[in-house]
PDB file of C-alpha atoms in Angstrom:
ATOM      1  CA  MET A 294      19.979   7.658   4.052  1.00 44.00           C
ATOM      2  CA  ASN A 295      17.317   8.024   6.738  1.00 54.00           C
ATOM      3  CA  GLY A 296      14.295  10.181   6.027  1.00 62.00           C
ATOM      4  CA  PHE A 297      14.422   9.528   2.285  1.00 71.00           C
ATOM      5  CA  ARG A 298      11.025  10.251   0.675  1.00 77.00           C
ATOM      6  CA  LEU A 299       9.580   9.987  -2.828  1.00 81.00           C
ATOM      7  CA  ASP A 300       6.583  11.816  -4.272  1.00 83.00           C
ATOM      8  CA  MET A 301       5.481  10.995  -7.813  1.00 83.00           C
ATOM      9  CA  ASP A 302       2.416  10.413  -9.951  1.00 86.00           C
ATOM     10  CA  LEU A 303       3.469   9.328 -13.447  1.00 87.00           C
ATOM     11  CA  ASP A 304       1.776   7.702 -16.438  1.00 86.00           C
ATOM     12  CA  PHE A 305       3.906   5.750 -18.905  1.00 82.00           C
ATOM     13  CA  SER A 306       3.577   3.455 -21.919  1.00 83.00           C
ATOM     14  CA  TYR A 307       5.732   0.707 -23.443  1.00 76.00           C
ATOM     15  CA  THR A 308       5.644  -0.480 -27.079  1.00 79.00           C
ATOM     16  CA  ASP A 309       7.134  -3.887 -27.857  1.00 71.00           C
ATOM     17  CA  GLY A 310       8.526  -5.119 -31.142  1.00 69.00           C
ATOM     18  CA  SER A 311       5.089  -6.145 -32.437  1.00 71.00           C
ATOM     19  CA  GLY A 312       3.614  -2.710 -31.796  1.00 74.00           C
ATOM     20  CA  ALA A 313       1.544  -3.755 -28.753  1.00 75.00           C
ATOM     21  CA  VAL A 314       1.250  -0.941 -26.228  1.00 81.00           C
ATOM     22  CA  THR A 315       1.314  -1.481 -22.459  1.00 81.00           C
ATOM     23  CA  ARG A 316       0.285   1.396 -20.229  1.00 86.00           C
ATOM     24  CA  GLY A 317       0.966   1.894 -16.564  1.00 86.00           C
ATOM     25  CA  THR A 318       1.365   4.234 -13.633  1.00 89.00           C
ATOM     26  CA  ALA A 319       4.118   4.885 -11.080  1.00 88.00           C
ATOM     27  CA  GLN A 320       2.958   6.514  -7.864  1.00 89.00           C
ATOM     28  CA  ALA A 321       4.625   7.288  -4.544  1.00 87.00           C
ATOM     29  CA  GLY A 322       3.836   9.347  -1.504  1.00 83.00           C
ATOM     30  CA  GLY A 323       6.528   8.391   1.017  1.00 84.00           C
ATOM     31  CA  THR A 324       8.872   5.418   0.997  1.00 88.00           C
ATOM     32  CA  GLU A 325       6.861   3.106  -1.282  1.00 89.00           C
ATOM     33  CA  VAL A 326       6.770   3.270  -5.083  1.00 90.00           C
ATOM     34  CA  ARG A 327       3.811   1.388  -6.600  1.00 90.00           C
ATOM     35  CA  ILE A 328       4.006   0.502 -10.297  1.00 88.00           C
ATOM     36  CA  ALA A 329       0.920  -0.859 -12.060  1.00 87.00           C
ATOM     37  CA  VAL A 330       0.789  -2.101 -15.676  1.00 85.00           C
ATOM     38  CA  ASP A 331      -2.193  -3.249 -17.749  1.00 83.00           C
ATOM     39  CA  GLY A 332      -0.246  -5.915 -19.651  1.00 76.00           C
ATOM     40  CA  LEU A 333       2.748  -8.230 -19.351  1.00 71.00           C
ATOM     41  CA  GLU A 334       4.559  -7.373 -22.583  1.00 66.00           C
ATOM     42  CA  PRO A 335       7.432  -5.562 -20.741  1.00 62.00           C
ATOM     43  CA  PHE A 336       8.137  -8.837 -18.878  1.00 62.00           C
ATOM     44  CA  GLY A 337       8.491 -10.886 -22.039  1.00 56.00           C
ATOM     45  CA  SER A 338      11.529 -12.770 -23.250  1.00 48.00           C
ATOM     46  CA  GLY A 339      14.722 -10.811 -22.628  1.00 50.00           C
ATOM     47  CA  GLY A 340      12.834  -7.928 -20.999  1.00 52.00           C
ATOM     48  CA  MET A 341      13.300  -8.927 -17.359  1.00 59.00           C
ATOM     49  CA  PRO A 342      16.604  -9.061 -15.435  1.00 64.00           C
ATOM     50  CA  SER A 343      17.665 -12.211 -13.613  1.00 71.00           C
ATOM     51  CA  LEU A 344      17.592 -12.652  -9.856  1.00 75.00           C
ATOM     52  CA  ASP A 345      21.351 -12.062  -9.760  1.00 78.00           C
ATOM     53  CA  ASP A 346      20.677  -8.604 -11.211  1.00 79.00           C
ATOM     54  CA  ILE A 347      17.682  -7.882  -8.972  1.00 84.00           C
ATOM     55  CA  ARG A 348      19.185  -8.853  -5.599  1.00 87.00           C
ATOM     56  CA  PRO A 349      21.664  -5.908  -5.361  1.00 89.00           C
ATOM     57  CA  LEU A 350      18.900  -3.453  -6.317  1.00 88.00           C
ATOM     58  CA  ALA A 351      16.523  -4.920  -3.710  1.00 88.00           C
ATOM     59  CA  LYS A 352      19.235  -4.731  -1.040  1.00 90.00           C
ATOM     60  CA  THR A 353      20.042  -1.095  -1.861  1.00 89.00           C
ATOM     61  CA  LEU A 354      16.347  -0.157  -1.667  1.00 88.00           C
ATOM     62  CA  ALA A 355      16.028  -1.905   1.718  1.00 88.00           C
ATOM     63  CA  GLU A 356      19.088  -0.095   3.115  1.00 88.00           C
ATOM     64  CA  ARG A 357      17.407   3.204   2.272  1.00 87.00           C
ATOM     65  CA  GLY A 358      14.052   2.151   3.698  1.00 87.00           C
ATOM     66  CA  LEU A 359      12.394   2.155   0.258  1.00 89.00           C
ATOM     67  CA  SER A 360      10.205  -0.417  -1.454  1.00 90.00           C
ATOM     68  CA  VAL A 361       8.992  -0.915  -5.025  1.00 91.00           C
ATOM     69  CA  VAL A 362       5.731  -2.808  -5.603  1.00 89.00           C
ATOM     70  CA  VAL A 363       4.832  -4.062  -9.096  1.00 87.00           C
ATOM     71  CA  ASP A 364       1.202  -4.948  -9.906  1.00 86.00           C
ATOM     72  CA  GLY A 365      -0.011  -6.543 -13.140  1.00 82.00           C
ATOM     73  CA  PRO A 366      -3.472  -7.019 -14.674  1.00 81.00           C
ATOM     74  CA  ASP A 367      -4.051 -10.114 -12.498  1.00 79.00           C
ATOM     75  CA  GLY A 368      -2.727  -8.695  -9.221  1.00 81.00           C
ATOM     76  CA  HIS A 369       0.528  -8.278  -7.316  1.00 82.00           C
ATOM     77  CA  ILE A 370       3.661  -9.529  -9.139  1.00 82.00           C
ATOM     78  CA  VAL A 371       6.658  -8.698  -6.945  1.00 85.00           C
ATOM     79  CA  SER A 372       7.889  -6.337  -4.204  1.00 89.00           C
ATOM     80  CA  LEU A 373      11.513  -5.244  -3.762  1.00 90.00           C
ATOM     81  CA  GLY A 374      13.372  -3.482  -0.948  1.00 90.00           C
ATOM     82  CA  ALA A 375      11.985  -2.912   2.552  1.00 88.00           C
ATOM     83  CA  VAL A 376       9.461  -5.752   2.420  1.00 90.00           C
ATOM     84  CA  ALA A 377       8.591  -8.708   4.663  1.00 86.00           C
ATOM     85  CA  SER A 378       9.628 -11.728   2.602  1.00 85.00           C
ATOM     86  CA  PRO A 379       8.410 -15.157   3.827  1.00 85.00           C
ATOM     87  CA  ALA A 380      11.137 -17.648   4.703  1.00 85.00           C
ATOM     88  CA  SER A 381       9.766 -20.100   2.111  1.00 82.00           C
ATOM     89  CA  GLN A 382      10.298 -17.560  -0.660  1.00 82.00           C
ATOM     90  CA  ARG A 383      13.839 -16.790   0.493  1.00 84.00           C
ATOM     91  CA  LEU A 384      14.769 -20.373  -0.406  1.00 82.00           C
ATOM     92  CA  ILE A 385      13.821 -19.483  -3.982  1.00 81.00           C
ATOM     93  CA  THR A 386      14.983 -15.868  -4.280  1.00 83.00           C
ATOM     94  CA  ARG A 387      17.940 -16.146  -1.845  1.00 87.00           C
ATOM     95  CA  SER A 388      17.128 -12.643  -0.639  1.00 88.00           C
ATOM     96  CA  PRO A 389      15.100 -11.233   2.276  1.00 90.00           C
ATOM     97  CA  HIS A 390      14.339  -8.171   0.157  1.00 90.00           C
ATOM     98  CA  ILE A 391      12.328  -9.828  -2.648  1.00 87.00           C
ATOM     99  CA  LYS A 392       8.697 -10.841  -2.087  1.00 88.00           C
ATOM    100  CA  LEU A 393       6.836 -12.709  -4.820  1.00 84.00           C
ATOM    101  CA  GLY A 394       3.191 -11.862  -5.471  1.00 79.00           C
ATOM    102  CA  LYS A 395      -0.026 -13.739  -6.166  1.00 72.00           C
ATOM    103  CA  LEU A 396       0.136 -17.047  -8.024  1.00 71.00           C
ATOM    104  CA  GLY A 397      -2.580 -15.867 -10.434  1.00 62.00           C
ATOM    105  CA  ALA A 398      -0.460 -12.862 -11.417  1.00 54.00           C
ATOM    106  CA  LEU A 399       2.711 -14.935 -11.692  1.00 61.00           C
ATOM    107  CA  ALA A 400       1.194 -17.787 -13.731  1.00 61.00           C
ATOM    108  CA  PRO A 401       1.335 -15.981 -17.113  1.00 60.00           C
ATOM    109  CA  LEU A 402       4.960 -15.100 -16.436  1.00 59.00           C
ATOM    110  CA  MET A 403       5.761 -18.709 -15.580  1.00 56.00           C
ATOM    111  CA  LYS A 404       4.688 -19.682 -19.097  1.00 55.00           C
ATOM    112  CA  ARG A 405       6.859 -16.931 -20.549  1.00 52.00           C
ATOM    113  CA  GLY A 406       9.684 -18.040 -18.261  1.00 45.00           C
ATOM    114  CA  ARG A 407       9.658 -21.543 -19.765  1.00 44.00           C
ATOM    115  CA  ARG A 408      10.249 -19.996 -23.172  1.00 45.00           C
ATOM    116  CA  ALA A 409      12.898 -17.619 -21.865  1.00 41.00           C
ATOM    117  CA  PRO A 410      15.444 -19.352 -19.575  1.00 41.00           C
ATOM    118  CA  ARG A 411      17.014 -16.032 -18.507  1.00 44.00           C
ATOM    119  CA  PHE A 412      13.804 -15.009 -16.726  1.00 43.00           C
ATOM    120  CA  SER A 413      14.567 -16.496 -13.297  1.00 47.00           C
ATOM    121  CA  LEU A 414      12.508 -14.299 -10.965  1.00 48.00           C
ATOM    122  CA  LEU A 415       9.767 -16.921 -10.599  1.00 48.00           C
ATOM    123  CA  PRO A 416       9.801 -20.128  -8.525  1.00 48.00           C
ATOM    124  CA  PRO A 417       9.961 -23.587 -10.151  1.00 50.00           C
ATOM    125  CA  GLN A 418       6.753 -25.496 -10.834  1.00 50.00           C
ATOM    126  CA  THR A 419       7.279 -27.595  -7.691  1.00 49.00           C
ATOM    127  CA  PRO A 420       7.707 -25.167  -4.779  1.00 50.00           C
ATOM    128  CA  LEU A 421      10.265 -25.846  -2.066  1.00 50.00           C
ATOM    129  CA  PRO A 422      10.397 -27.389   0.468  1.00 52.00           C
ATOM    130  CA  LEU A 423       9.069 -30.658  -0.936  1.00 50.00           C
ATOM    131  CA  MET A 424       7.707 -31.934   2.398  1.00 53.00           C
ATOM    132  CA  PRO A 425       4.744 -30.314   4.223  1.00 53.00           C
ATOM    133  CA  THR A 426       5.769 -27.824   6.911  1.00 53.00           C
ATOM    134  CA  VAL A 427       2.408 -27.306   8.656  1.00 54.00           C
ATOM    135  CA  ARG A 428       2.658 -27.335  12.454  1.00 54.00           C
ATOM    136  CA  ARG A 429      -0.557 -26.394  14.193  1.00 53.00           C
ATOM    137  CA  SER A 430       1.115 -26.266  17.613  1.00 56.00           C
ATOM    138  CA  ILE A 431       3.741 -23.717  16.615  1.00 53.00           C
ATOM    139  CA  ALA A 432       3.895 -20.652  18.909  1.00 58.00           C
ATOM    140  CA  ARG A 433       3.635 -17.504  16.838  1.00 56.00           C
ATOM    141  CA  ARG A 434       5.013 -14.229  18.129  1.00 55.00           C
ATOM    142  CA  ALA A 435       2.608 -11.300  17.932  1.00 50.00           C
ATOM    143  CA  THR A 436       4.026  -8.669  15.614  1.00 52.00           C
ATOM    144  CA  THR A 437       2.947  -5.453  13.946  1.00 55.00           C
ATOM    145  CA  THR A 438       2.359  -4.307  10.382  1.00 54.00           C
ATOM    146  CA  HIS A 439       3.562  -0.814  11.315  1.00 53.00           C
ATOM    147  CA  HIS A 440       5.806   0.576   8.581  1.00 69.00           C
ATOM    148  CA  SER A 441       7.630   3.882   8.247  1.00 77.00           C
ATOM    149  CA  ARG A 442       5.758   7.110   8.917  1.00 83.00           C
ATOM    150  CA  GLY A 443       3.527   8.245   6.061  1.00 87.00           C
ATOM    151  CA  SER A 444       3.884   5.001   4.081  1.00 87.00           C
ATOM    152  CA  GLY A 445       1.041   3.120   2.392  1.00 87.00           C
ATOM    153  CA  ARG A 446       0.243   6.033   0.031  1.00 91.00           C
ATOM    154  CA  PRO A 447      -2.587   7.618   2.069  1.00 93.00           C
ATOM    155  CA  ARG A 448      -4.928   9.391  -0.345  1.00 93.00           C
ATOM    156  CA  LEU A 449      -8.380  10.774  -1.013  1.00 94.00           C
ATOM    157  CA  ILE A 450     -10.331   9.440  -4.001  1.00 91.00           C
ATOM    158  CA  PHE A 451     -13.222  11.391  -5.466  1.00 89.00           C
ATOM    159  CA  VAL A 452     -16.183   9.004  -5.461  1.00 85.00           C
ATOM    160  CA  GLN A 453     -18.288   8.807  -8.631  1.00 72.00           C
ATOM    161  CA  ASP A 454     -21.517   6.907  -9.185  1.00 66.00           C
ATOM    162  CA  SER A 455     -22.894   5.434 -12.389  1.00 59.00           C
ATOM    163  CA  ALA A 456     -24.647   8.716 -13.235  1.00 65.00           C
ATOM    164  CA  THR A 457     -21.509  10.870 -12.987  1.00 64.00           C
ATOM    165  CA  TRP A 458     -18.703   8.513 -13.977  1.00 66.00           C
ATOM    166  CA  ASN A 459     -17.144   9.484 -17.318  1.00 67.00           C
ATOM    167  CA  GLY A 460     -15.141   6.280 -17.791  1.00 67.00           C
ATOM    168  CA  GLN A 461     -11.893   7.830 -16.595  1.00 73.00           C
ATOM    169  CA  VAL A 462      -9.824   6.901 -13.534  1.00 73.00           C
ATOM    170  CA  PRO A 463     -11.246   8.833 -10.534  1.00 76.00           C
ATOM    171  CA  ARG A 464      -9.348  11.893  -9.396  1.00 86.00           C
ATOM    172  CA  GLU A 465      -7.039  11.352  -6.404  1.00 90.00           C
ATOM    173  CA  TYR A 466      -5.251  13.582  -3.902  1.00 92.00           C
ATOM    174  CA  THR A 467      -2.215  12.167  -2.090  1.00 92.00           C
ATOM    175  CA  LEU A 468      -2.005  13.193   1.563  1.00 94.00           C
ATOM    176  CA  SER A 469       1.666  14.209   1.494  1.00 91.00           C
ATOM    177  CA  ARG A 470       1.312  17.204   3.868  1.00 92.00           C
ATOM    178  CA  GLU A 471       1.070  17.113   7.660  1.00 94.00           C
ATOM    179  CA  ILE A 472      -2.115  19.198   7.463  1.00 95.00           C
ATOM    180  CA  VAL A 473      -4.355  19.170   4.378  1.00 95.00           C
ATOM    181  CA  ARG A 474      -7.015  21.906   4.245  1.00 96.00           C
ATOM    182  CA  ILE A 475     -10.250  21.266   2.322  1.00 95.00           C
ATOM    183  CA  GLY A 476     -12.622  24.084   1.358  1.00 94.00           C
ATOM    184  CA  SER A 477     -13.577  26.708  -1.200  1.00 93.00           C
ATOM    185  CA  ASP A 478     -10.942  29.235  -0.129  1.00 93.00           C
ATOM    186  CA  GLY A 479      -8.160  29.828  -2.629  1.00 90.00           C
ATOM    187  CA  SER A 480      -5.530  28.847  -0.056  1.00 91.00           C
ATOM    188  CA  SER A 481      -7.063  25.368   0.462  1.00 92.00           C
ATOM    189  CA  ASP A 482      -4.948  22.361  -0.495  1.00 94.00           C
ATOM    190  CA  VAL A 483      -8.091  20.671  -1.890  1.00 93.00           C
ATOM    191  CA  GLN A 484     -10.221  23.484  -3.308  1.00 92.00           C
ATOM    192  CA  LEU A 485     -13.871  22.498  -3.882  1.00 92.00           C
ATOM    193  CA  ASP A 486     -16.662  24.831  -4.962  1.00 91.00           C
ATOM    194  CA  GLY A 487     -19.743  25.096  -2.801  1.00 91.00           C
ATOM    195  CA  LEU A 488     -18.010  24.400   0.532  1.00 93.00           C
ATOM    196  CA  ASP A 489     -17.140  26.708   3.404  1.00 93.00           C
ATOM    197  CA  GLY A 490     -13.865  28.609   3.074  1.00 94.00           C
ATOM    198  CA  LEU A 491     -12.269  26.101   5.449  1.00 95.00           C
ATOM    199  CA  HIS A 492     -14.624  23.132   5.530  1.00 95.00           C
ATOM    200  CA  ALA A 493     -12.384  20.401   6.998  1.00 94.00           C
ATOM    201  CA  GLU A 494      -8.790  19.450   7.697  1.00 96.00           C
ATOM    202  CA  ILE A 495      -6.958  16.135   7.613  1.00 95.00           C
ATOM    203  CA  VAL A 496      -4.156  16.106  10.186  1.00 95.00           C
ATOM    204  CA  HIS A 497      -1.253  13.626  10.192  1.00 94.00           C
ATOM    205  CA  ASN A 498      -0.696  13.174  13.938  1.00 90.00           C
ATOM    206  CA  ALA A 499       2.209  11.912  16.038  1.00 85.00           C
ATOM    207  CA  ASP A 500       0.841   8.331  15.975  1.00 80.00           C
ATOM    208  CA  ASP A 501       1.051   8.280  12.158  1.00 84.00           C
ATOM    209  CA  GLU A 502      -2.744   8.376  11.925  1.00 87.00           C
ATOM    210  CA  TYR A 503      -4.720  10.592   9.535  1.00 92.00           C
ATOM    211  CA  VAL A 504      -7.456  12.404  11.457  1.00 93.00           C
ATOM    212  CA  LEU A 505     -10.426  14.290   9.959  1.00 94.00           C
ATOM    213  CA  VAL A 506     -11.181  17.575  11.747  1.00 94.00           C
ATOM    214  CA  PRO A 507     -14.524  19.017  10.506  1.00 94.00           C
ATOM    215  CA  HIS A 508     -15.172  22.764  10.488  1.00 93.00           C
ATOM    216  CA  GLY A 509     -18.305  22.697   8.329  1.00 92.00           C
ATOM    217  CA  ARG A 510     -21.027  20.065   7.854  1.00 92.00           C
ATOM    218  CA  VAL A 511     -19.524  16.620   7.202  1.00 93.00           C
ATOM    219  CA  THR A 512     -21.436  13.340   6.844  1.00 91.00           C
ATOM    220  CA  GLY A 513     -20.703   9.888   5.457  1.00 88.00           C
ATOM    221  CA  SER A 514     -19.070   7.099   7.451  1.00 87.00           C
ATOM    222  CA  VAL A 515     -17.210   9.543   9.725  1.00 87.00           C
ATOM    223  CA  ALA A 516     -18.407  11.377  12.805  1.00 80.00           C
ATOM    224  CA  SER A 517     -20.498  14.455  11.963  1.00 75.00           C
ATOM    225  CA  THR A 518     -19.005  16.341  14.925  1.00 81.00           C
ATOM    226  CA  GLY A 519     -15.576  15.982  16.467  1.00 88.00           C
ATOM    227  CA  GLU A 520     -12.459  14.353  15.109  1.00 91.00           C
ATOM    228  CA  SER A 521     -12.428  10.976  13.314  1.00 91.00           C
ATOM    229  CA  VAL A 522      -9.429   8.688  12.756  1.00 89.00           C
ATOM    230  CA  LEU A 523      -9.637   7.658   9.094  1.00 91.00           C
ATOM    231  CA  ARG A 524      -9.489   4.019   8.021  1.00 88.00           C
ATOM    232  CA  THR A 525      -9.393   2.640   4.491  1.00 88.00           C
ATOM    233  CA  GLY A 526     -12.852   2.884   2.911  1.00 88.00           C
ATOM    234  CA  ALA A 527     -14.044   5.796   5.079  1.00 91.00           C
ATOM    235  CA  ARG A 528     -16.377   8.132   3.143  1.00 92.00           C
ATOM    236  CA  ILE A 529     -16.378  11.882   3.670  1.00 93.00           C
ATOM    237  CA  GLN A 530     -19.447  13.703   2.304  1.00 92.00           C
ATOM    238  CA  MET A 531     -19.192  17.505   2.125  1.00 92.00           C
ATOM    239  CA  GLY A 532     -21.922  19.240   0.165  1.00 90.00           C
ATOM    240  CA  GLN A 533     -21.985  17.777  -3.344  1.00 89.00           C
ATOM    241  CA  TRP A 534     -18.527  16.238  -2.908  1.00 90.00           C
ATOM    242  CA  CYS A 535     -17.904  12.684  -1.694  1.00 90.00           C
ATOM    243  CA  LEU A 536     -14.346  11.530  -1.029  1.00 92.00           C
ATOM    244  CA  ALA A 537     -13.068   8.127   0.118  1.00 92.00           C
ATOM    245  CA  TYR A 538      -9.939   7.641   2.204  1.00 94.00           C
ATOM    246  CA  PHE A 539      -7.533   4.835   1.244  1.00 93.00           C
ATOM    247  CA  ARG A 540      -4.221   3.633   2.668  1.00 90.00           C
ATOM    248  CA  GLU A 541      -2.509   0.316   1.968  1.00 87.00           C
ATOM    249  CA  GLU A 542      -3.359  -2.263   4.663  1.00 79.00           C
ATOM    250  CA  PHE A 543       0.217  -2.805   5.832  1.00 77.00           C
ATOM    251  CA  ALA A 544       0.318   0.826   7.015  1.00 80.00           C
ATOM    252  CA  ASP A 545      -3.364   1.390   7.905  1.00 76.00           C
ATOM    253  CA  HIS A 546      -2.776   0.895  11.627  1.00 69.00           C
ATOM    254  CA  GLY A 547      -5.600   0.268  14.089  1.00 58.00           C
ATOM    255  CA  ARG A 548      -5.409  -2.855  16.297  1.00 53.00           C
ATOM    256  CA  PRO A 549      -2.907  -3.721  17.646  1.00 50.00           C
ATOM    257  CA  PHE A 550      -0.449  -1.277  16.027  1.00 51.00           C
ATOM    258  CA  GLY A 551      -1.020  -2.346  12.431  1.00 48.00           C
ATOM    259  CA  GLY A 552      -3.690  -3.780  10.149  1.00 45.00           C
ATOM    260  CA  ARG A 553      -7.392  -3.084  10.396  1.00 46.00           C
ATOM    261  CA  SER A 554      -9.347  -1.912  13.432  1.00 47.00           C
ATOM    262  CA  GLY A 555     -11.974  -4.016  15.210  1.00 48.00           C
ATOM    263  CA  GLY A 556     -11.979  -7.517  16.653  1.00 50.00           C
ATOM    264  CA  GLU A 557     -13.521 -10.958  16.337  1.00 51.00           C
ATOM    265  CA  LEU A 558     -13.883 -11.897  20.030  1.00 52.00           C
ATOM    266  CA  ALA A 559     -10.314 -13.189  19.915  1.00 53.00           C
ATOM    267  CA  TYR A 560      -7.698 -12.729  22.641  1.00 53.00           C
ATOM    268  CA  GLN A 561      -4.549 -10.785  21.849  1.00 53.00           C
ATOM    269  CA  ALA A 562      -1.489 -11.132  24.048  1.00 56.00           C
ATOM    270  CA  PRO A 563       0.097  -7.946  25.486  1.00 57.00           C
ATOM    271  CA  GLN A 564       2.382  -6.345  22.927  1.00 56.00           C
ATOM    272  CA  LEU A 565       5.066  -3.691  23.015  1.00 60.00           C
ATOM    273  CA  ASP A 566       4.191  -0.656  20.918  1.00 60.00           C
ATOM    274  CA  PRO A 567       7.449   0.164  19.049  1.00 60.00           C
ATOM    275  CA  ARG A 568       6.336   3.781  18.660  1.00 58.00           C
ATOM    276  CA  THR A 569       5.889   4.551  22.367  1.00 62.00           C
ATOM    277  CA  GLY A 570       7.802   1.770  24.132  1.00 64.00           C
ATOM    278  CA  THR A 571       4.728   0.964  26.242  1.00 63.00           C
ATOM    279  CA  THR A 572       2.776  -2.296  26.534  1.00 58.00           C
ATOM    280  CA  GLU A 573      -0.820  -2.340  25.308  1.00 54.00           C
ATOM    281  CA  ARG A 574      -3.162  -5.103  26.434  1.00 47.00           C
ATOM    282  CA  ASP A 575      -5.959  -6.729  24.502  1.00 40.00           C
ATOM    283  CA  GLY A 576      -8.691  -4.707  26.207  1.00 39.00           C
ATOM    284  CA  SER A 577      -7.107  -1.492  24.953  1.00 40.00           C
ATOM    285  CA  TRP A 578      -7.588  -2.493  21.330  1.00 38.00           C
ATOM    286  CA  GLY A 579     -10.772  -4.517  21.105  1.00 36.00           C
ATOM    287  CA  ILE A 580     -12.871  -7.180  22.794  1.00 33.00           C
ATOM    288  CA  SER A 581     -11.040  -9.587  25.088  1.00 31.00           C
TER     289      SER A 581
END
């Protein structure tokens, strides 16, 4: 099912048998669904399916080009579907479509897992393989973190300082359109008082980059005149409004075709850009 896309922004809550309430969000703006919870009660004894149950779901998600990412209060827990699973984890999960998260986030679940034998998503206390596998001389093939078009939940977050923050989660706008118009005009996608009718546009171009095109006065960490390719953390100041651009790192492209932009005086071998079929050399992306 090529071209499958999800758009959602949901809040939910879960109440366990003791009355404890866990709250969370489920958000998507493309092919990735990101679920975040503020507690681990839903993963308690009997509340989590086994790996045998999860593998078919992960495979089905991968076949459709979708991924589901679950984050807990201590960080990333697990990713399912179209994910890059390390070979070492595949020995544990027996699936290329399941990627385990941070050890700090998994540790509380390991303790629960010892009390609940059915919970088999987590690795044993002694990770496999038992012998060290470090080889400093191994030749690593240069790859890309480029994912499907529009993935990584690109979004604008309204920046608040200590004087204006009301304790609530900052307002967000997901960049789900090819062109997002920002201004005071009633037809603007992001309508903000005090700006020009059409103050700026964010264009999703053919290279899967999000580009700021100013029409009115724009400052911040972007160019004040001319177009600017947006990278995670970029600030856009327009009048009294300050917005920050965010996109998950695996899809926030830059050098060479994925990851962050910039360089550290390191050499990068020529690589084939899967989007254009052409070879880009190190000098095209940074400092050689």
